[in-house]
Tab-separated table of C-alpha atoms in Angstrom:
chain	number	residue	atom	x	y	z
A	1	MET	CA	174.112	145.643	-83.003
A	2	ALA	CA	172.129	144.377	-79.679
A	3	GLY	CA	173.600	140.673	-80.392
A	4	PHE	CA	172.610	138.887	-77.127
A	5	ASP	CA	171.920	142.026	-74.991
A	6	LYS	CA	167.995	141.454	-74.075
A	7	VAL	CA	167.788	144.575	-71.731
A	8	VAL	CA	165.058	146.855	-72.538
A	9	THR	CA	164.610	150.085	-70.838
A	10	SER	CA	160.822	150.705	-70.607
A	11	TYR	CA	157.629	148.688	-69.595
A	12	ALA	CA	155.974	149.451	-72.930
A	13	ASP	CA	158.999	147.677	-74.498
A	14	ALA	CA	158.868	144.768	-72.200
A	15	MET	CA	155.145	143.915	-72.806
A	16	HIS	CA	155.422	145.445	-76.716
A	17	GLY	CA	153.524	142.916	-78.773
A	18	LEU	CA	150.834	141.863	-76.230
A	19	GLU	CA	146.978	142.058	-77.847
A	20	ASP	CA	143.950	141.079	-76.928
A	21	ASN	CA	142.741	137.407	-76.193
A	22	MET	CA	146.499	136.344	-75.820
A	23	THR	CA	147.841	133.791	-73.376
A	24	ILE	CA	150.101	134.917	-70.665
A	25	ILE	CA	152.235	132.504	-68.376
A	26	ALA	CA	153.078	134.219	-65.448
A	27	GLY	CA	155.466	132.826	-62.690
A	28	GLY	CA	154.913	133.276	-59.101
A	29	PHE	CA	153.604	131.347	-55.950
A	30	GLY	CA	150.743	133.483	-54.161
A	31	LEU	CA	152.623	136.840	-53.991
A	32	CYS	CA	156.017	135.471	-53.848
A	33	GLY	CA	158.179	135.948	-56.882
A	34	ILE	CA	156.044	137.776	-59.172
A	35	PRO	CA	156.708	140.376	-61.722
A	36	GLU	CA	155.008	143.104	-60.289
A	37	GLY	CA	155.956	145.798	-62.728
A	38	LEU	CA	154.899	143.876	-65.866
A	39	ILE	CA	151.538	143.086	-64.399
A	40	ALA	CA	151.063	146.754	-63.657
A	41	GLU	CA	151.878	147.303	-67.552
A	42	VAL	CA	149.520	144.936	-68.476
A	43	LYS	CA	146.829	146.605	-66.561
A	44	ARG	CA	147.884	150.079	-67.932
A	45	MET	CA	147.603	148.392	-71.584
A	46	GLY	CA	144.034	147.388	-70.998
A	47	THR	CA	144.349	144.347	-72.850
A	48	LYS	CA	141.283	142.120	-72.786
A	49	GLY	CA	140.275	138.781	-73.116
A	50	LEU	CA	143.579	137.418	-71.599
A	51	THR	CA	144.188	133.618	-70.608
A	52	VAL	CA	146.280	133.711	-67.686
A	53	VAL	CA	148.341	130.701	-66.534
A	54	SER	CA	149.438	130.975	-63.004
A	55	ASN	CA	149.377	128.995	-59.736
A	56	ASN	CA	147.325	131.678	-58.164
A	57	CYS	CA	145.567	135.008	-59.087
A	58	GLY	CA	147.118	137.301	-56.619
A	59	VAL	CA	144.652	139.083	-54.082
A	60	ASP	CA	142.507	141.792	-54.260
A	61	GLY	CA	144.407	144.697	-55.399
A	62	PHE	CA	148.069	143.338	-55.690
A	63	GLY	CA	149.644	140.862	-58.100
A	64	LEU	CA	147.392	139.390	-60.806
A	65	GLY	CA	144.346	140.377	-58.644
A	66	VAL	CA	144.804	143.834	-60.556
A	67	LEU	CA	143.935	142.610	-63.840
A	68	LEU	CA	140.399	141.635	-62.586
A	69	GLU	CA	139.689	145.184	-61.682
A	70	ASP	CA	138.936	146.152	-65.491
A	71	LYS	CA	137.738	142.521	-66.444
A	72	GLN	CA	141.105	141.860	-68.584
A	73	ILE	CA	141.211	138.229	-67.878
A	74	LYS	CA	139.011	135.901	-69.723
A	75	LYS	CA	140.023	132.754	-68.353
A	76	MET	CA	142.556	131.552	-65.358
A	77	VAL	CA	144.490	128.274	-65.569
A	78	SER	CA	145.630	127.855	-61.669
A	79	SER	CA	145.631	125.346	-58.917
A	80	TYR	CA	144.176	127.567	-56.383
A	81	VAL	CA	142.409	130.669	-56.334
A	82	GLY	CA	141.000	131.124	-52.946
A	83	GLU	CA	142.064	134.596	-52.022
A	84	ASN	CA	140.389	136.935	-53.767
A	85	ALA	CA	136.785	138.272	-53.481
A	86	LEU	CA	136.829	139.783	-56.710
A	87	PHE	CA	137.937	136.592	-58.484
A	88	GLU	CA	135.007	134.847	-56.736
A	89	LYS	CA	132.462	137.584	-57.884
A	90	GLN	CA	133.451	137.271	-61.464
A	91	LEU	CA	133.359	133.436	-61.619
A	92	LEU	CA	130.011	133.651	-59.955
A	93	ASN	CA	128.777	136.027	-62.553
A	94	GLY	CA	130.036	133.655	-65.310
A	95	GLU	CA	132.498	136.791	-66.327
A	96	LEU	CA	135.403	134.880	-65.551
A	97	GLU	CA	136.401	131.009	-66.662
A	98	VAL	CA	138.595	128.916	-64.402
A	99	GLU	CA	140.506	125.577	-65.197
A	100	LEU	CA	141.533	124.386	-61.945
A	101	THR	CA	144.766	122.036	-62.512
A	102	PRO	CA	146.682	120.200	-59.739
A	103	GLN	CA	149.750	122.147	-59.050
A	104	GLY	CA	152.546	119.382	-59.699
A	105	THR	CA	150.472	119.114	-63.286
A	106	LEU	CA	150.583	122.694	-63.991
A	107	ALA	CA	154.180	122.839	-63.342
A	108	GLU	CA	155.029	119.831	-65.860
A	109	LYS	CA	152.550	121.506	-68.356
A	110	MET	CA	154.870	124.507	-68.649
A	111	ARG	CA	158.026	122.449	-68.402
A	112	ALA	CA	156.662	120.088	-70.955
A	113	GLY	CA	155.496	123.131	-73.369
A	114	GLY	CA	158.778	124.936	-73.143
A	115	ALA	CA	160.661	121.403	-73.746
A	116	GLY	CA	158.696	120.596	-77.189
A	117	ILE	CA	156.684	117.782	-75.536
A	118	PRO	CA	152.989	117.950	-76.279
A	119	ALA	CA	151.507	115.942	-73.477
A	120	PHE	CA	152.443	113.598	-70.915
A	121	TYR	CA	150.734	110.723	-68.668
A	122	THR	CA	150.599	111.259	-65.169
A	123	ALA	CA	148.658	109.509	-62.215
A	124	THR	CA	147.745	112.769	-60.704
A	125	GLY	CA	143.684	113.372	-61.323
A	126	PHE	CA	142.876	109.798	-62.457
A	127	GLY	CA	139.349	109.154	-61.297
A	128	THR	CA	138.540	112.696	-60.254
A	129	PRO	CA	136.909	115.424	-62.110
A	130	VAL	CA	140.264	116.728	-63.395
A	131	GLY	CA	140.574	113.142	-65.301
A	132	GLU	CA	136.987	113.417	-67.061
A	133	GLY	CA	137.081	113.487	-70.935
A	134	LYS	CA	140.847	112.989	-70.754
A	135	GLU	CA	142.528	110.050	-72.427
A	136	SER	CA	143.785	107.213	-69.731
A	137	ARG	CA	146.004	104.474	-70.279
A	138	GLN	CA	147.635	101.885	-67.824
A	139	PHE	CA	151.424	101.595	-67.443
A	140	ASN	CA	152.535	98.722	-65.101
A	141	GLY	CA	149.065	98.222	-64.020
A	142	ARG	CA	148.602	101.707	-62.844
A	143	ASP	CA	146.156	104.288	-64.412
A	144	TYR	CA	147.207	107.620	-65.627
A	145	ILE	CA	145.550	110.501	-67.657
A	146	LEU	CA	147.079	112.245	-70.712
A	147	GLU	CA	147.708	116.077	-69.784
A	148	GLU	CA	148.639	118.396	-72.481
A	149	ALA	CA	151.641	120.985	-72.508
A	150	ILE	CA	150.818	124.510	-72.255
A	151	THR	CA	152.725	127.310	-74.362
A	152	GLY	CA	152.106	131.178	-74.100
A	153	ASP	CA	152.270	133.842	-76.219
A	154	PHE	CA	153.927	135.452	-73.674
A	155	ALA	CA	155.630	134.467	-70.339
A	156	ILE	CA	156.134	137.287	-67.719
A	157	VAL	CA	158.933	136.205	-65.076
A	158	LYS	CA	160.399	137.621	-61.929
A	159	ALA	CA	164.113	136.869	-61.219
A	160	TRP	CA	166.571	138.156	-58.762
A	161	LYS	CA	169.569	138.768	-60.919
A	162	ALA	CA	169.922	138.574	-64.780
A	163	ASP	CA	172.762	139.558	-66.822
A	164	ARG	CA	172.512	141.547	-70.238
A	165	TYR	CA	172.170	138.108	-72.068
A	166	GLY	CA	168.921	136.956	-70.070
A	167	ASN	CA	170.955	134.451	-67.916
A	168	CYS	CA	168.847	134.323	-64.769
A	169	MET	CA	169.335	133.554	-61.100
A	170	TYR	CA	166.360	133.390	-58.560
A	171	ARG	CA	166.329	134.112	-54.761
A	172	HIS	CA	164.895	131.554	-52.310
A	173	THR	CA	161.471	130.335	-52.803
A	174	ALA	CA	160.734	133.040	-55.388
A	175	MET	CA	161.781	130.780	-57.693
A	176	ASN	CA	158.697	128.541	-57.677
A	177	PHE	CA	157.209	128.611	-61.415
A	178	ASN	CA	159.397	131.326	-62.757
A	179	PRO	CA	162.013	128.918	-64.375
A	180	MET	CA	159.140	126.624	-66.126
A	181	ALA	CA	157.109	129.744	-67.157
A	182	ALA	CA	160.440	131.199	-68.770
A	183	THR	CA	160.512	128.387	-71.187
A	184	ALA	CA	156.959	128.366	-72.350
A	185	GLY	CA	156.505	131.690	-73.747
A	186	LYS	CA	156.810	132.872	-77.284
A	187	ILE	CA	158.074	136.098	-76.067
A	188	THR	CA	159.649	135.598	-72.545
A	189	VAL	CA	160.208	138.892	-70.348
A	190	VAL	CA	162.029	138.523	-67.348
A	191	GLU	CA	161.696	141.704	-64.717
A	192	VAL	CA	164.544	141.561	-62.336
A	193	GLU	CA	165.753	143.124	-59.195
A	194	GLU	CA	169.339	143.656	-60.549
A	195	ILE	CA	170.892	143.496	-63.966
A	196	VAL	CA	174.625	142.624	-63.986
A	197	GLU	CA	177.032	142.867	-66.537
A	198	VAL	CA	177.767	139.747	-68.808
A	199	GLY	CA	180.740	137.385	-67.030
A	200	GLU	CA	179.489	138.518	-63.579
A	201	LEU	CA	177.413	135.086	-62.996
A	202	GLU	CA	178.969	131.947	-62.496
A	203	PRO	CA	177.746	130.053	-65.268
A	204	SER	CA	176.912	126.703	-63.168
A	205	GLN	CA	174.823	128.974	-60.755
A	206	ILE	CA	172.336	130.053	-63.556
A	207	HIS	CA	168.834	128.815	-63.068
A	208	THR	CA	167.414	130.056	-66.450
A	209	PRO	CA	169.903	130.192	-69.496
A	210	GLY	CA	169.281	133.440	-71.734
A	211	ILE	CA	168.336	131.218	-74.628
A	212	TYR	CA	164.949	131.231	-73.215
A	213	VAL	CA	164.621	135.040	-72.602
A	214	ASP	CA	163.624	137.600	-74.888
A	215	ARG	CA	163.583	140.868	-72.978
A	216	VAL	CA	165.217	141.701	-69.580
A	217	ILE	CA	164.065	144.754	-67.617
A	218	GLN	CA	165.221	146.240	-64.325
A	219	GLY	CA	161.973	146.306	-61.953
A	220	SER	CA	161.324	147.766	-58.577
A	221	PHE	CA	159.335	145.477	-56.353
A	222	GLU	CA	157.207	145.877	-53.114
A	223	LYS	CA	157.410	142.275	-52.545
A	224	ARG	CA	154.246	142.171	-50.206
A	225	ILE	CA	153.906	139.528	-47.738
A	226	GLU	CA	150.584	137.333	-48.175
A	227	ARG	CA	150.902	135.805	-44.499
A	228	LEU	CA	153.391	137.190	-42.100
A	229	VAL	CA	154.211	134.854	-39.319
A	230	THR	CA	156.859	134.875	-37.105
A	231	SER	CA	158.038	132.598	-34.396
A	232	LYS	CA	156.224	134.883	-31.746
A	233	GLY	CA	153.111	133.943	-33.455
A	234	VAL	CA	150.989	135.363	-36.384
B	1	MET	CA	137.516	111.985	-24.990
B	2	ALA	CA	138.015	112.624	-28.489
B	3	LEU	CA	141.350	113.934	-29.150
B	4	SER	CA	142.192	117.388	-29.599
B	5	ARG	CA	143.726	118.999	-32.857
B	6	ASP	CA	146.948	118.907	-31.245
B	7	GLN	CA	146.683	115.387	-29.854
B	8	ILE	CA	145.747	114.251	-33.160
B	9	ALA	CA	148.983	115.763	-34.621
B	10	MET	CA	150.951	114.199	-31.511
B	11	ARG	CA	149.632	110.626	-32.496
B	12	VAL	CA	150.534	111.407	-36.409
B	13	ALA	CA	154.116	112.378	-35.410
B	14	GLN	CA	154.526	109.117	-33.924
B	15	GLU	CA	154.351	107.664	-37.509
B	16	PHE	CA	157.544	109.290	-38.690
B	17	LYS	CA	160.952	107.438	-38.953
B	18	ASP	CA	164.224	108.693	-38.481
B	19	GLY	CA	165.496	109.957	-41.972
B	20	ASN	CA	161.928	110.314	-43.611
B	21	TYR	CA	160.976	112.911	-46.051
B	22	VAL	CA	157.532	114.340	-45.240
B	23	ASN	CA	155.110	116.739	-46.579
B	24	LEU	CA	152.375	118.003	-44.307
B	25	GLY	CA	149.300	119.618	-45.478
B	26	ILE	CA	147.384	122.710	-44.117
B	27	GLY	CA	145.969	122.566	-40.693
B	28	ILE	CA	146.234	119.732	-38.100
B	29	PRO	CA	149.140	117.992	-40.338
B	30	THR	CA	151.042	121.257	-39.910
B	31	LEU	CA	150.957	120.902	-36.406
B	32	ALA	CA	152.528	117.453	-36.444
B	33	ALA	CA	155.917	119.365	-36.994
B	34	ASN	CA	155.831	120.595	-33.647
B	35	TYR	CA	155.744	116.948	-32.025
B	36	VAL	CA	158.240	115.120	-34.074
B	37	PRO	CA	160.182	112.896	-31.510
B	38	LYS	CA	163.378	114.289	-30.328
B	39	HIS	CA	165.460	111.232	-31.055
B	40	ILE	CA	164.799	111.235	-34.681
B	41	GLN	CA	165.174	113.478	-37.795
B	42	VAL	CA	162.547	114.210	-40.487
B	43	MET	CA	163.046	116.602	-43.208
B	44	LEU	CA	159.624	118.777	-44.122
B	45	GLN	CA	158.827	119.305	-47.978
B	46	SER	CA	156.997	122.280	-48.596
B	47	GLU	CA	155.622	122.015	-52.328
B	48	ASN	CA	156.430	125.527	-53.303
B	49	GLY	CA	159.898	124.393	-53.472
B	50	LEU	CA	161.674	123.841	-50.344
B	51	LEU	CA	163.032	120.660	-48.626
B	52	GLY	CA	164.114	121.374	-45.110
B	53	MET	CA	161.526	123.781	-43.842
B	54	GLY	CA	162.484	125.258	-40.750
B	55	PRO	CA	160.842	127.449	-37.839
B	56	TYR	CA	158.766	130.620	-38.551
B	57	PRO	CA	161.184	133.479	-38.785
B	58	THR	CA	161.875	135.833	-35.987
B	59	GLU	CA	160.866	139.509	-37.097
B	60	GLU	CA	164.625	139.987	-38.208
B	61	GLN	CA	164.651	137.166	-40.201
B	62	VAL	CA	161.416	137.570	-42.263
B	63	ASP	CA	162.126	137.602	-45.843
B	64	ALA	CA	159.382	137.988	-48.592
B	65	ASP	CA	161.166	135.652	-50.932
B	66	MET	CA	161.160	132.855	-48.360
B	67	ILE	CA	157.566	131.146	-47.756
B	68	ASN	CA	156.119	127.870	-47.204
B	69	ALA	CA	153.030	126.096	-49.303
B	70	GLY	CA	150.585	127.974	-47.191
B	71	LYS	CA	152.300	131.325	-48.425
B	72	GLU	CA	153.465	131.855	-44.757
B	73	THR	CA	156.782	133.365	-44.005
B	74	VAL	CA	159.210	130.291	-43.112
B	75	THR	CA	162.839	130.039	-42.757
B	76	ALA	CA	165.016	127.100	-44.019
B	77	ALA	CA	166.587	124.490	-41.967
B	78	ALA	CA	170.405	123.844	-41.825
B	79	GLY	CA	170.857	121.256	-44.894
B	80	ALA	CA	167.662	122.571	-46.744
B	81	SER	CA	167.571	122.871	-50.655
B	82	ILE	CA	165.470	125.096	-52.832
B	83	PHE	CA	164.133	124.301	-56.169
B	84	ASN	CA	161.639	125.266	-58.800
B	85	SER	CA	158.064	123.753	-58.926
B	86	ALA	CA	158.540	121.415	-61.544
B	87	GLU	CA	161.364	119.686	-59.325
B	88	SER	CA	159.276	119.748	-56.301
B	89	PHE	CA	156.539	117.675	-58.095
B	90	ALA	CA	159.295	115.487	-59.500
B	91	MET	CA	159.964	114.770	-55.996
B	92	ILE	CA	156.165	114.075	-55.194
B	93	ARG	CA	155.273	112.213	-58.085
B	94	GLY	CA	158.219	110.225	-58.336
B	95	GLY	CA	157.381	108.742	-55.131
B	96	HIS	CA	160.541	110.136	-53.303
B	97	VAL	CA	158.614	111.703	-50.364
B	98	ASP	CA	158.177	109.211	-47.610
B	99	PHE	CA	154.872	110.494	-46.009
B	100	THR	CA	152.240	112.895	-46.793
B	101	VAL	CA	149.586	113.996	-44.032
B	102	LEU	CA	146.641	115.673	-45.385
B	103	GLY	CA	143.160	116.705	-44.279
B	104	ALA	CA	140.196	115.194	-45.981
B	105	PHE	CA	136.259	115.861	-45.963
B	106	GLU	CA	135.530	111.790	-46.587
B	107	VAL	CA	137.817	108.581	-47.136
B	108	ASP	CA	136.024	105.511	-48.294
B	109	VAL	CA	136.973	101.735	-47.748
B	110	SER	CA	138.878	101.729	-50.762
B	111	GLY	CA	141.144	104.308	-49.755
B	112	SER	CA	139.721	107.000	-52.142
B	113	ILE	CA	139.673	110.477	-50.635
B	114	ALA	CA	137.400	113.686	-51.330
B	115	SER	CA	139.271	116.794	-49.785
B	116	TRP	CA	138.972	119.585	-52.069
B	117	MET	CA	135.443	120.500	-53.742
B	118	ILE	CA	131.894	120.472	-52.317
B	119	PRO	CA	129.529	121.126	-55.190
B	120	GLY	CA	127.453	124.093	-54.555
B	121	LYS	CA	129.997	125.803	-52.550
B	122	LEU	CA	132.864	127.964	-53.878
B	123	ILE	CA	135.489	125.705	-55.310
B	124	LYS	CA	139.067	127.396	-54.442
B	125	GLY	CA	141.230	124.563	-56.107
B	126	MET	CA	143.250	121.555	-55.083
B	127	GLY	CA	146.347	123.084	-55.189
B	128	GLY	CA	149.021	120.197	-54.676
B	129	ALA	CA	146.669	117.716	-52.961
B	130	MET	CA	146.199	115.586	-56.141
B	131	ASP	CA	149.775	115.420	-56.956
B	132	LEU	CA	150.569	114.496	-53.443
B	133	VAL	CA	148.079	111.886	-53.188
B	134	ALA	CA	148.987	110.096	-56.388
B	135	GLY	CA	152.860	110.383	-55.323
B	136	ALA	CA	153.748	109.743	-52.048
B	137	LYS	CA	154.502	106.300	-50.442
B	138	ASN	CA	152.495	106.522	-47.423
B	139	ILE	CA	149.486	109.015	-47.058
B	140	ILE	CA	147.831	109.717	-43.665
B	141	VAL	CA	144.681	111.267	-43.395
B	142	THR	CA	143.803	113.429	-40.426
B	143	MET	CA	140.247	114.422	-39.912
B	144	THR	CA	137.544	114.444	-37.236
B	145	HIS	CA	135.664	110.843	-37.255
B	146	ALA	CA	132.388	112.550	-37.987
B	147	ASP	CA	131.318	115.917	-39.024
B	148	LYS	CA	129.767	118.680	-36.918
B	149	HIS	CA	126.269	117.096	-37.616
B	150	GLY	CA	127.546	113.682	-36.397
B	151	ASN	CA	127.723	112.319	-40.166
B	152	SER	CA	130.400	109.829	-40.526
B	153	LYS	CA	133.264	110.946	-42.694
B	154	LEU	CA	134.542	106.993	-43.043
B	155	LEU	CA	132.016	105.912	-45.870
B	156	SER	CA	131.195	102.805	-47.969
B	157	ALA	CA	132.069	105.073	-51.153
B	158	CYS	CA	132.882	109.029	-51.212
B	159	THR	CA	129.971	111.124	-52.012
B	160	LEU	CA	131.952	114.326	-52.986
B	161	PRO	CA	134.182	114.595	-56.064
B	162	LEU	CA	137.453	112.709	-55.439
B	163	THR	CA	141.186	114.045	-54.955
B	164	GLY	CA	142.602	110.689	-55.587
B	165	VAL	CA	141.435	107.000	-55.844
B	166	SER	CA	142.604	104.096	-53.824
B	167	CYS	CA	145.477	105.641	-52.345
B	168	ILE	CA	144.786	106.273	-48.522
B	169	THR	CA	146.139	103.444	-46.409
B	170	ARG	CA	146.025	104.976	-42.669
B	171	ILE	CA	143.855	107.515	-41.177
B	172	ILE	CA	143.982	108.943	-37.867
B	173	THR	CA	140.926	110.684	-36.294
B	174	ASP	CA	140.036	112.415	-32.885
B	175	LEU	CA	138.786	108.741	-32.150
B	176	ALA	CA	140.683	106.260	-33.720
B	177	VAL	CA	143.824	105.026	-35.889
B	178	LEU	CA	142.323	102.876	-38.768
B	179	GLU	CA	144.234	101.010	-41.573
B	180	VAL	CA	142.402	100.927	-45.006
B	181	LYS	CA	142.790	97.473	-46.613
B	182	ASP	CA	140.436	94.662	-48.310
B	183	LYS	CA	137.769	97.168	-48.647
B	184	ALA	CA	137.423	98.064	-45.062
B	185	PHE	CA	138.453	100.349	-42.211
B	186	HIS	CA	140.535	98.019	-39.639
B	187	LEU	CA	140.326	99.426	-36.347
B	188	ARG	CA	143.712	99.748	-34.925
B	189	GLU	CA	143.877	101.977	-31.894
B	190	ARG	CA	141.350	104.054	-29.999
B	191	ALA	CA	141.491	107.497	-28.278
B	192	PRO	CA	141.879	107.179	-24.461
B	193	GLY	CA	138.316	107.005	-22.845
B	194	VAL	CA	136.838	106.340	-26.382
B	195	SER	CA	134.438	103.343	-26.666
B	196	ILE	CA	134.406	100.728	-29.439
B	197	GLU	CA	130.909	101.343	-29.584
B	198	GLU	CA	131.262	104.910	-30.431
B	199	ILE	CA	133.508	104.094	-33.194
B	200	ILE	CA	131.374	101.800	-34.690
B	201	GLU	CA	128.603	103.995	-34.215
B	202	LYS	CA	130.596	106.886	-36.168
B	203	THR	CA	131.902	104.850	-38.764
B	204	ALA	CA	129.634	104.494	-41.902
B	205	GLY	CA	131.786	102.135	-44.021
B	206	LYS	CA	132.789	98.590	-43.165
B	207	LEU	CA	134.825	98.380	-39.739
B	208	VAL	CA	136.822	95.339	-39.215
B	209	ILE	CA	137.667	94.811	-35.584
B	210	ASP	CA	140.280	92.179	-34.617
B	211	GLY	CA	140.764	91.222	-31.096
B	212	ASP	CA	141.472	93.851	-28.445
B	213	ILE	CA	141.925	97.188	-29.672
B	214	PRO	CA	144.427	99.241	-27.540
B	215	GLU	CA	144.342	102.737	-26.460
B	216	MET	CA	146.544	105.465	-28.283
B	217	THR	CA	149.494	106.547	-26.452
B	218	ILE	CA	149.504	110.329	-26.336
B	219	THR	CA	152.496	111.992	-25.230
């Protein structure tokens, strides 16, 4: 009886059930707090036609950028995608579609998706290309647009520590989109730096309660730094 | 003389008040952090989920899990807090951030801003800029008054796709400080040694000049 034990021991088990044309929601901001091993597994599986919802699309050769190499991504939903030459090429070729979404709206779309809220009004994007074709409404004299929630077939998340029940903690700004992503997947897989026994994590310090999590896998992380800047200069 | 990037940043920093929470965009706005007056405290918000951004790390302090919204390694100041992206934008959209400073391609007399997309050029995305201009209480735009071909960036109506509608109230350029209200740019200060005539010449949208316009104090 597995009970609440969510731990899986292979990446194949972690991503089992991923099929062509599915939607994956991925945590991370740039290369910070990304589920490196789960992304590598999606590349190994060769799954095609994916819609990937993530703030960015990695860089050439690292992060979600590796999924571009074999043209596995059909559509990206992101707020900023400028760090990636292959992305640019596939976009200009028409091989890749991109839905640019304001960063706060993207976070809220995931949060709403996980919380069972189908849509929400926001002032962000009113009167801009983002608002075109969307329903708008005034509240207290201000204009808002209706934005729909996002859910995914899979959510892939990077956490610092998780217990076997899937209760997660994040470290520093590697938190970013991960807690929202975790709530919005039909199957949520968390790759962690350290799996601890149940009871070791202080309940009030849990960022993502295990109820949102389906699978936990022990990862190993390169943690590549995108822009190393020190107080002595770049 | 037109102001340098650092001088624009110095003038921006004079806008901050003690106890302000401030979000600084990439470029000139980021430089303003270096010139916060010594006698006041401001706390910097970085929209990837950090309130209380500290200086860049020493080599020993570098931590891949600690970055700012420009994806640069950074530190947390004493009294900082770290949170998720939805929380970060709740602060921004909820109007809790006192000041946002960001760059722009164009601003018009109604306070609309274009800063993220030039048709025909590669579009990288708006990041958090649309959320910031829709949410912050005070938004300052920093930019050069005219582009490198001499074309004004202060227009009757923006020509590029917008980042936000009627949201900008203050502009600090290399030539002037301007307030945006009543469908016009109101000239408040000019850069040291810059003539009113030059500002008039480089402002395409309606410009209102009331009385004597003082020179900025840049220190």
